[in-house]
PDB file of C-alpha atoms and ligand atoms in Angstrom:
ATOM      1  CA  MET A   1      24.999   0.499 -19.775  1.00 67.00           C
ATOM      2  CA  ARG A   2      22.412  -1.935 -21.079  1.00 89.00           C
ATOM      3  CA  ARG A   3      21.675  -1.787 -24.764  1.00 96.00           C
ATOM      4  CA  ILE A   4      18.901   0.539 -25.956  1.00 98.00           C
ATOM      5  CA  ARG A   5      15.953  -1.311 -27.440  1.00 98.00           C
ATOM      6  CA  ILE A   6      12.849   0.087 -29.094  1.00 98.00           C
ATOM      7  CA  ALA A   7       9.572  -1.805 -28.702  1.00 99.00           C
ATOM      8  CA  PRO A   8       6.643  -0.305 -30.632  1.00 99.00           C
ATOM      9  CA  SER A   9       3.267  -1.119 -29.064  1.00 98.00           C
ATOM     10  CA  VAL A  10       0.723  -2.211 -31.656  1.00 98.00           C
ATOM     11  CA  LEU A  11      -2.140  -1.133 -29.387  1.00 98.00           C
ATOM     12  CA  ALA A  12      -1.802   2.295 -30.974  1.00 98.00           C
ATOM     13  CA  TRP A  13      -2.375   0.923 -34.498  1.00 98.00           C
ATOM     14  CA  ASP A  14      -5.565  -0.245 -36.211  1.00 98.00           C
ATOM     15  CA  LEU A  15      -6.305  -3.488 -34.326  1.00 97.00           C
ATOM     16  CA  GLY A  16      -7.853  -4.861 -37.508  1.00 97.00           C
ATOM     17  CA  ASP A  17      -4.531  -4.625 -39.304  1.00 98.00           C
ATOM     18  CA  LEU A  18      -1.935  -5.872 -36.863  1.00 98.00           C
ATOM     19  CA  ASN A  19       0.169  -7.572 -39.526  1.00 98.00           C
ATOM     20  CA  GLU A  20       0.795  -4.117 -40.938  1.00 98.00           C
ATOM     21  CA  ALA A  21       1.746  -2.809 -37.476  1.00 98.00           C
ATOM     22  CA  VAL A  22       4.313  -5.584 -37.100  1.00 98.00           C
ATOM     23  CA  ALA A  23       5.598  -4.982 -40.641  1.00 98.00           C
ATOM     24  CA  ILE A  24       6.142  -1.306 -39.788  1.00 98.00           C
ATOM     25  CA  SER A  25       8.130  -2.301 -36.709  1.00 98.00           C
ATOM     26  CA  VAL A  26      10.329  -4.522 -38.865  1.00 98.00           C
ATOM     27  CA  LYS A  27      10.780  -1.766 -41.419  1.00 98.00           C
ATOM     28  CA  GLY A  28      11.776   0.759 -38.745  1.00 98.00           C
ATOM     29  CA  GLY A  29      14.385  -1.598 -37.300  1.00 98.00           C
ATOM     30  CA  ALA A  30      12.604  -2.143 -33.972  1.00 98.00           C
ATOM     31  CA  ASP A  31      14.254  -4.646 -31.635  1.00 98.00           C
ATOM     32  CA  GLN A  32      10.973  -6.194 -30.559  1.00 98.00           C
ATOM     33  CA  VAL A  33       7.270  -5.577 -30.951  1.00 98.00           C
ATOM     34  CA  HIS A  34       5.178  -5.045 -27.810  1.00 99.00           C
ATOM     35  CA  LEU A  35       1.859  -6.923 -27.743  1.00 98.00           C
ATOM     36  CA  ASP A  36      -0.583  -5.727 -25.085  1.00 98.00           C
ATOM     37  CA  VAL A  37      -2.951  -8.437 -23.938  1.00 99.00           C
ATOM     38  CA  ILE A  38      -5.776  -7.066 -21.773  1.00 98.00           C
ATOM     39  CA  ASP A  39      -8.625  -9.174 -20.393  1.00 98.00           C
ATOM     40  CA  GLY A  40     -11.193  -6.572 -19.299  1.00 98.00           C
ATOM     41  CA  HIS A  41     -10.577  -7.471 -15.626  1.00 98.00           C
ATOM     42  CA  PHE A  42      -7.025  -6.465 -14.828  1.00 98.00           C
ATOM     43  CA  ALA A  43      -7.512  -3.268 -16.820  1.00 98.00           C
ATOM     44  CA  PRO A  44     -10.584  -1.685 -18.424  1.00 98.00           C
ATOM     45  CA  ASN A  45     -10.058  -2.740 -22.027  1.00 98.00           C
ATOM     46  CA  ILE A  46     -10.064  -5.972 -24.055  1.00 98.00           C
ATOM     47  CA  THR A  47      -7.537  -6.532 -26.810  1.00 98.00           C
ATOM     48  CA  PHE A  48      -6.565  -9.913 -28.235  1.00 98.00           C
ATOM     49  CA  GLY A  49      -5.515 -13.408 -27.242  1.00 98.00           C
ATOM     50  CA  PRO A  50      -3.079 -16.162 -28.195  1.00 98.00           C
ATOM     51  CA  GLY A  51      -4.803 -16.808 -31.533  1.00 98.00           C
ATOM     52  CA  THR A  52      -3.872 -13.346 -32.717  1.00 98.00           C
ATOM     53  CA  VAL A  53      -0.297 -13.719 -31.483  1.00 98.00           C
ATOM     54  CA  ARG A  54      -0.034 -17.003 -33.376  1.00 98.00           C
ATOM     55  CA  ALA A  55      -1.396 -15.421 -36.553  1.00 98.00           C
ATOM     56  CA  LEU A  56       1.157 -12.595 -36.341  1.00 98.00           C
ATOM     57  CA  ARG A  57       3.958 -15.079 -35.676  1.00 98.00           C
ATOM     58  CA  ARG A  58       3.295 -16.834 -38.989  1.00 98.00           C
ATOM     59  CA  ARG A  59       4.367 -13.759 -40.897  1.00 95.00           C
ATOM     60  CA  CYS A  60       7.446 -12.518 -39.055  1.00 93.00           C
ATOM     61  CA  ASP A  61      10.469 -13.389 -36.925  1.00 96.00           C
ATOM     62  CA  LEU A  62      10.684 -10.234 -34.845  1.00 98.00           C
ATOM     63  CA  LYS A  63      10.949 -10.718 -31.083  1.00 98.00           C
ATOM     64  CA  PHE A  64       7.459 -10.759 -29.545  1.00 99.00           C
ATOM     65  CA  ASP A  65       7.303  -8.913 -26.228  1.00 99.00           C
ATOM     66  CA  THR A  66       3.940  -9.989 -24.820  1.00 99.00           C
ATOM     67  CA  HIS A  67       2.650  -7.881 -21.949  1.00 99.00           C
ATOM     68  CA  LEU A  68      -0.004  -9.858 -20.099  1.00 99.00           C
ATOM     69  CA  MET A  69      -2.381  -7.483 -18.350  1.00 99.00           C
ATOM     70  CA  ILE A  70      -4.630 -10.306 -17.203  1.00 98.00           C
ATOM     71  CA  ASP A  71      -5.907 -11.511 -13.849  1.00 98.00           C
ATOM     72  CA  GLU A  72      -5.134 -15.192 -14.418  1.00 98.00           C
ATOM     73  CA  PRO A  73      -1.711 -15.492 -16.064  1.00 98.00           C
ATOM     74  CA  THR A  74      -1.215 -19.078 -14.915  1.00 98.00           C
ATOM     75  CA  LEU A  75      -4.228 -20.158 -16.985  1.00 98.00           C
ATOM     76  CA  TYR A  76      -2.904 -18.572 -20.169  1.00 98.00           C
ATOM     77  CA  ALA A  77       0.894 -18.351 -20.034  1.00 98.00           C
ATOM     78  CA  GLU A  78       1.497 -21.596 -21.897  1.00 98.00           C
ATOM     79  CA  LYS A  79      -0.929 -20.616 -24.646  1.00 98.00           C
ATOM     80  CA  PHE A  80       0.963 -17.372 -25.254  1.00 99.00           C
ATOM     81  CA  ILE A  81       4.290 -19.223 -25.200  1.00 98.00           C
ATOM     82  CA  ASP A  82       3.058 -21.774 -27.732  1.00 98.00           C
ATOM     83  CA  ALA A  83       1.649 -18.958 -29.876  1.00 98.00           C
ATOM     84  CA  GLY A  84       5.200 -17.649 -30.305  1.00 98.00           C
ATOM     85  CA  SER A  85       5.855 -15.066 -27.572  1.00 99.00           C
ATOM     86  CA  ASP A  86       9.561 -14.619 -26.813  1.00 98.00           C
ATOM     87  CA  LEU A  87       9.358 -12.430 -23.729  1.00 99.00           C
ATOM     88  CA  LEU A  88       6.394 -12.956 -21.398  1.00 99.00           C
ATOM     89  CA  THR A  89       5.717 -10.172 -18.966  1.00 99.00           C
ATOM     90  CA  PHE A  90       3.511 -10.808 -15.957  1.00 99.00           C
ATOM     91  CA  HIS A  91       2.155  -8.261 -13.507  1.00 99.00           C
ATOM     92  CA  ALA A  92       3.416  -8.344  -9.923  1.00 98.00           C
ATOM     93  CA  GLU A  93      -0.046  -7.256  -8.706  1.00 98.00           C
ATOM     94  CA  VAL A  94      -1.571 -10.651  -9.540  1.00 98.00           C
ATOM     95  CA  LEU A  95       1.341 -12.828  -8.402  1.00 98.00           C
ATOM     96  CA  THR A  96       2.872 -14.190  -5.223  1.00 98.00           C
ATOM     97  CA  GLY A  97       6.372 -15.598  -4.891  1.00 98.00           C
ATOM     98  CA  GLY A  98       4.959 -19.102  -5.385  1.00 98.00           C
ATOM     99  CA  ARG A  99       2.978 -18.215  -8.512  1.00 98.00           C
ATOM    100  CA  PHE A 100       5.995 -16.402  -9.918  1.00 98.00           C
ATOM    101  CA  ASP A 101       8.150 -19.503  -9.373  1.00 98.00           C
ATOM    102  CA  GLU A 102       5.657 -21.703 -11.220  1.00 98.00           C
ATOM    103  CA  LEU A 103       5.485 -19.308 -14.153  1.00 98.00           C
ATOM    104  CA  HIS A 104       9.246 -18.928 -14.190  1.00 98.00           C
ATOM    105  CA  ALA A 105       9.728 -22.693 -14.368  1.00 98.00           C
ATOM    106  CA  LEU A 106       7.277 -22.884 -17.272  1.00 98.00           C
ATOM    107  CA  VAL A 107       8.799 -19.976 -19.212  1.00 98.00           C
ATOM    108  CA  ARG A 108      12.337 -21.305 -18.785  1.00 98.00           C
ATOM    109  CA  SER A 109      11.336 -24.865 -19.696  1.00 98.00           C
ATOM    110  CA  LYS A 110      10.217 -23.453 -23.042  1.00 98.00           C
ATOM    111  CA  GLY A 111      13.388 -21.378 -23.448  1.00 98.00           C
ATOM    112  CA  ARG A 112      11.637 -17.999 -23.272  1.00 98.00           C
ATOM    113  CA  GLN A 113      12.311 -14.795 -21.357  1.00 98.00           C
ATOM    114  CA  MET A 114      10.450 -13.539 -18.309  1.00 98.00           C
ATOM    115  CA  GLY A 115       9.402  -9.986 -17.523  1.00 98.00           C
ATOM    116  CA  LEU A 116       7.809  -8.565 -14.390  1.00 98.00           C
ATOM    117  CA  ALA A 117       5.646  -5.441 -14.654  1.00 99.00           C
ATOM    118  CA  LEU A 118       4.571  -2.891 -12.055  1.00 99.00           C
ATOM    119  CA  LYS A 119       1.642  -0.498 -12.376  1.00 98.00           C
ATOM    120  CA  PRO A 120       2.536   3.142 -11.612  1.00 98.00           C
ATOM    121  CA  ALA A 121       1.403   2.912  -7.981  1.00 98.00           C
ATOM    122  CA  THR A 122       2.991  -0.493  -7.275  1.00 98.00           C
ATOM    123  CA  GLU A 123       6.345  -0.782  -5.539  1.00 98.00           C
ATOM    124  CA  LEU A 124       8.552  -3.802  -6.127  1.00 98.00           C
ATOM    125  CA  PRO A 125       7.241  -6.410  -3.663  1.00 98.00           C
ATOM    126  CA  GLU A 126       9.591  -8.211  -1.258  1.00 98.00           C
ATOM    127  CA  TRP A 127       9.059 -11.535  -2.974  1.00 98.00           C
ATOM    128  CA  ALA A 128      10.126  -9.992  -6.296  1.00 98.00           C
ATOM    129  CA  ALA A 129      13.172  -8.200  -4.901  1.00 96.00           C
ATOM    130  CA  SER A 130      14.525 -11.560  -3.797  1.00 96.00           C
ATOM    131  CA  ARG A 131      13.938 -13.078  -7.242  1.00 97.00           C
ATOM    132  CA  LEU A 132      15.555 -10.496  -9.509  1.00 96.00           C
ATOM    133  CA  ASP A 133      18.085 -13.049 -10.726  1.00 94.00           C
ATOM    134  CA  LYS A 134      15.178 -14.858 -12.416  1.00 97.00           C
ATOM    135  CA  VAL A 135      13.893 -11.839 -14.313  1.00 98.00           C
ATOM    136  CA  ASP A 136      15.035 -10.704 -17.775  1.00 98.00           C
ATOM    137  CA  ALA A 137      13.091  -7.437 -17.817  1.00 98.00           C
ATOM    138  CA  LEU A 138      11.493  -5.240 -15.188  1.00 98.00           C
ATOM    139  CA  VAL A 139       8.663  -3.327 -16.824  1.00 98.00           C
ATOM    140  CA  VAL A 140       8.004   0.008 -15.164  1.00 98.00           C
ATOM    141  CA  MET A 141       4.592   1.191 -16.297  1.00 99.00           C
ATOM    142  CA  THR A 142       4.419   4.939 -16.626  1.00 99.00           C
ATOM    143  CA  VAL A 143       0.672   5.028 -17.351  1.00 98.00           C
ATOM    144  CA  ASN A 144      -2.208   3.072 -15.855  1.00 98.00           C
ATOM    145  CA  PRO A 145      -2.751  -0.057 -17.938  1.00 98.00           C
ATOM    146  CA  GLY A 146      -5.530  -0.105 -20.514  1.00 98.00           C
ATOM    147  CA  PHE A 147      -4.986   2.390 -23.276  1.00 98.00           C
ATOM    148  CA  SER A 148      -2.448   3.870 -25.603  1.00 98.00           C
ATOM    149  CA  GLY A 149      -2.082   7.638 -25.930  1.00 98.00           C
ATOM    150  CA  GLN A 150      -1.937   8.645 -22.255  1.00 98.00           C
ATOM    151  CA  ALA A 151       0.654  11.112 -20.976  1.00 98.00           C
ATOM    152  CA  MET A 152       3.626   9.708 -19.070  1.00 98.00           C
ATOM    153  CA  ASP A 153       3.130   9.830 -15.295  1.00 98.00           C
ATOM    154  CA  MET A 154       6.300  11.519 -14.068  1.00 98.00           C
ATOM    155  CA  SER A 155       5.540  10.642 -10.443  1.00 98.00           C
ATOM    156  CA  THR A 156       6.953   7.188 -11.322  1.00 98.00           C
ATOM    157  CA  MET A 157      10.463   8.595 -11.791  1.00 98.00           C
ATOM    158  CA  PRO A 158      11.643   8.118  -8.173  1.00 98.00           C
ATOM    159  CA  LYS A 159      10.580   4.470  -8.375  1.00 98.00           C
ATOM    160  CA  LEU A 160      12.475   4.077 -11.645  1.00 98.00           C
ATOM    161  CA  GLU A 161      15.574   5.487  -9.938  1.00 98.00           C
ATOM    162  CA  ARG A 162      15.177   3.120  -6.979  1.00 98.00           C
ATOM    163  CA  ILE A 163      14.770   0.114  -9.245  1.00 97.00           C
ATOM    164  CA  ASN A 164      17.729   1.133 -11.375  1.00 97.00           C
ATOM    165  CA  GLY A 165      19.849   1.567  -8.239  1.00 96.00           C
ATOM    166  CA  MET A 166      18.868  -1.874  -7.011  1.00 96.00           C
ATOM    167  CA  LEU A 167      19.637  -3.526 -10.341  1.00 95.00           C
ATOM    168  CA  GLU A 168      22.927  -1.661 -10.813  1.00 93.00           C
ATOM    169  CA  ALA A 169      24.037  -2.827  -7.372  1.00 93.00           C
ATOM    170  CA  ARG A 170      23.468  -6.390  -8.559  1.00 90.00           C
ATOM    171  CA  GLY A 171      25.471  -6.017 -11.752  1.00 87.00           C
ATOM    172  CA  GLY A 172      22.860  -4.427 -13.979  1.00 78.00           C
ATOM    173  CA  SER A 173      22.049  -7.134 -16.500  1.00 88.00           C
ATOM    174  CA  VAL A 174      18.241  -6.907 -16.163  1.00 97.00           C
ATOM    175  CA  ASP A 175      16.527  -4.757 -18.790  1.00 98.00           C
ATOM    176  CA  ILE A 176      14.402  -1.866 -17.544  1.00 98.00           C
ATOM    177  CA  GLU A 177      11.470  -1.457 -19.883  1.00 98.00           C
ATOM    178  CA  ILE A 178       9.500   1.777 -19.763  1.00 99.00           C
ATOM    179  CA  ASP A 179       5.887   1.395 -20.839  1.00 99.00           C
ATOM    180  CA  GLY A 180       3.500   4.302 -21.276  1.00 98.00           C
ATOM    181  CA  GLY A 181       3.578   7.735 -22.860  1.00 98.00           C
ATOM    182  CA  VAL A 182       7.105   7.464 -24.280  1.00 99.00           C
ATOM    183  CA  GLU A 183       7.666  10.298 -26.763  1.00 98.00           C
ATOM    184  CA  PRO A 184      10.849  11.835 -28.167  1.00 98.00           C
ATOM    185  CA  GLU A 185      10.454  14.689 -25.668  1.00 98.00           C
ATOM    186  CA  ASN A 186      10.689  12.471 -22.574  1.00 98.00           C
ATOM    187  CA  VAL A 187      13.183   9.858 -23.748  1.00 98.00           C
ATOM    188  CA  HIS A 188      16.009  11.646 -21.974  1.00 98.00           C
ATOM    189  CA  GLU A 189      14.076  11.627 -18.669  1.00 98.00           C
ATOM    190  CA  VAL A 190      13.707   7.870 -18.637  1.00 98.00           C
ATOM    191  CA  VAL A 191      16.980   6.802 -20.243  1.00 98.00           C
ATOM    192  CA  SER A 192      19.045   9.001 -17.928  1.00 97.00           C
ATOM    193  CA  ARG A 193      17.329   7.173 -15.039  1.00 98.00           C
ATOM    194  CA  GLY A 194      18.228   3.739 -16.352  1.00 97.00           C
ATOM    195  CA  GLY A 195      15.395   2.820 -18.732  1.00 98.00           C
ATOM    196  CA  ASN A 196      16.841   0.955 -21.733  1.00 98.00           C
ATOM    197  CA  VAL A 197      13.860  -0.685 -23.439  1.00 98.00           C
ATOM    198  CA  LEU A 198      11.388   1.905 -24.658  1.00 98.00           C
ATOM    199  CA  VAL A 199       7.842   0.824 -25.412  1.00 99.00           C
ATOM    200  CA  ALA A 200       6.070   3.352 -27.608  1.00 99.00           C
ATOM    201  CA  GLY A 201       2.523   3.159 -28.924  1.00 98.00           C
ATOM    202  CA  ALA A 202       1.424   6.642 -29.906  1.00 98.00           C
ATOM    203  CA  GLY A 203       5.095   7.683 -29.913  1.00 98.00           C
ATOM    204  CA  VAL A 204       5.503   5.483 -32.999  1.00 98.00           C
ATOM    205  CA  TYR A 205       2.180   4.640 -34.605  1.00 98.00           C
ATOM    206  CA  SER A 206       0.534   8.056 -34.337  1.00 98.00           C
ATOM    207  CA  LYS A 207       3.409   9.739 -36.130  1.00 98.00           C
ATOM    208  CA  LYS A 208       3.250  10.592 -39.800  1.00 98.00           C
ATOM    209  CA  ASP A 209       5.947   8.050 -40.648  1.00 98.00           C
ATOM    210  CA  PRO A 210       6.070   5.409 -37.886  1.00 98.00           C
ATOM    211  CA  ALA A 211       9.202   3.703 -39.250  1.00 98.00           C
ATOM    212  CA  VAL A 212      11.043   7.026 -39.122  1.00 98.00           C
ATOM    213  CA  ALA A 213       9.664   7.588 -35.602  1.00 98.00           C
ATOM    214  CA  ILE A 214      11.257   4.324 -34.437  1.00 98.00           C
ATOM    215  CA  ARG A 215      14.660   5.482 -35.698  1.00 98.00           C
ATOM    216  CA  ALA A 216      14.181   8.916 -34.123  1.00 98.00           C
ATOM    217  CA  LEU A 217      13.400   7.384 -30.723  1.00 98.00           C
ATOM    218  CA  ARG A 218      16.493   5.217 -30.958  1.00 98.00           C
ATOM    219  CA  GLU A 219      18.677   8.185 -31.823  1.00 98.00           C
ATOM    220  CA  ARG A 220      17.344  10.212 -28.904  1.00 98.00           C
ATOM    221  CA  ALA A 221      17.769   7.301 -26.530  1.00 98.00           C
ATOM    222  CA  GLU A 222      21.326   6.566 -27.627  1.00 97.00           C
ATOM    223  CA  GLU A 223      22.195  10.199 -27.262  1.00 97.00           C
ATOM    224  CA  ALA A 224      20.681  10.243 -23.751  1.00 97.00           C
ATOM    225  CA  ALA A 225      22.509   7.053 -22.798  1.00 96.00           C
ATOM    226  CA  GLY A 226      25.770   8.633 -23.917  1.00 92.00           C
ATOM    227  CA  ARG A 227      25.146  11.611 -21.699  1.00 61.00           C
ATOM    228  CA  ALA A 228      23.788   9.679 -18.713  1.00 49.00           C
TER     229      ALA A 228
HETATM  230  C1  DX5 B 301      -0.973   0.334 -21.755  1.00 86.12           C
HETATM  231  C2  DX5 B 301      -0.020  -0.523 -22.516  1.00 86.12           C
HETATM  232  C3  DX5 B 301       1.049   0.219 -23.211  1.00 86.12           C
HETATM  233  C4  DX5 B 301       0.520   1.197 -24.237  1.00 86.12           C
HETATM  234  C5  DX5 B 301       1.616   2.136 -24.632  1.00 86.12           C
HETATM  235  O1  DX5 B 301      -1.868  -0.464 -21.086  1.00 86.12           O
HETATM  236  O2  DX5 B 301       0.634  -1.437 -21.649  1.00 86.12           O
HETATM  237  O3  DX5 B 301       1.967  -0.679 -23.809  1.00 86.12           O
HETATM  238  O4  DX5 B 301       0.054   0.589 -25.390  1.00 86.12           O
HETATM  239  O5  DX5 B 301       1.079   3.067 -25.508  1.00 86.12           O
HETATM  240  P1  DX5 B 301       1.545   4.579 -25.441  1.00 86.12           P
HETATM  241  O6  DX5 B 301       3.033   4.549 -25.750  1.00 86.12           O
HETATM  242  O7  DX5 B 301       0.724   5.263 -26.478  1.00 86.12           O
HETATM  243  O8  DX5 B 301       1.311   5.077 -24.041  1.00 86.12           O
HETATM  244 ZN1   ZN B 302       2.290  -2.604 -22.538  1.00 86.12          ZN
END
């Protein structure tokens, strides 16, 4: 079983006080902090760019899990790498095998990790299935990209099972990151199907004590992994 990791998504916090959001993640013992970059084209919201990532990086060492929900990742990937992102996740919907290979070469040349994300309605494309050995994390989105606070779309569960089956058959070293609507109540659903990195926006930052919420999610997930 891959290790459970908790990745709070700062999109659910006050965007004017992101240093505090990151500090809360550190305090709660999060494994990484999830930074949602949205360009207003790929999804109907606009968040922040590499300048903000760089500013956050100055104040902490926590792993930065940067989720690029942008139409033109090849134009911006290097900027987010240089700003201090550790894991760069790109969306399959805007890539081809060739574009993926270029991005992969860039990410690896800088010693960073590579993630590949799928919107709820997107199946793993052929070109991606043949490149799984190049991916550190497969990000299964369980809400449509754009906003925090949406309910998890359970119709994505069969896809999660298929992806988990495919990765297990290959040795199972790729992380499966679940992004969207993760709450203590549905942690068992996703962890028992192979999810091991849990992104949580509202599931952390809308709780009375977000640092405690991070620990509670981890406990639930570890329990579910034990039972899976
Ligand atoms: C949605 C983002 C998610 C979102 C998660 O576009 O990719 O990371 O912030 O927030 P919750 O956990 O509240 O759904
Ligand atoms: Zn995200």
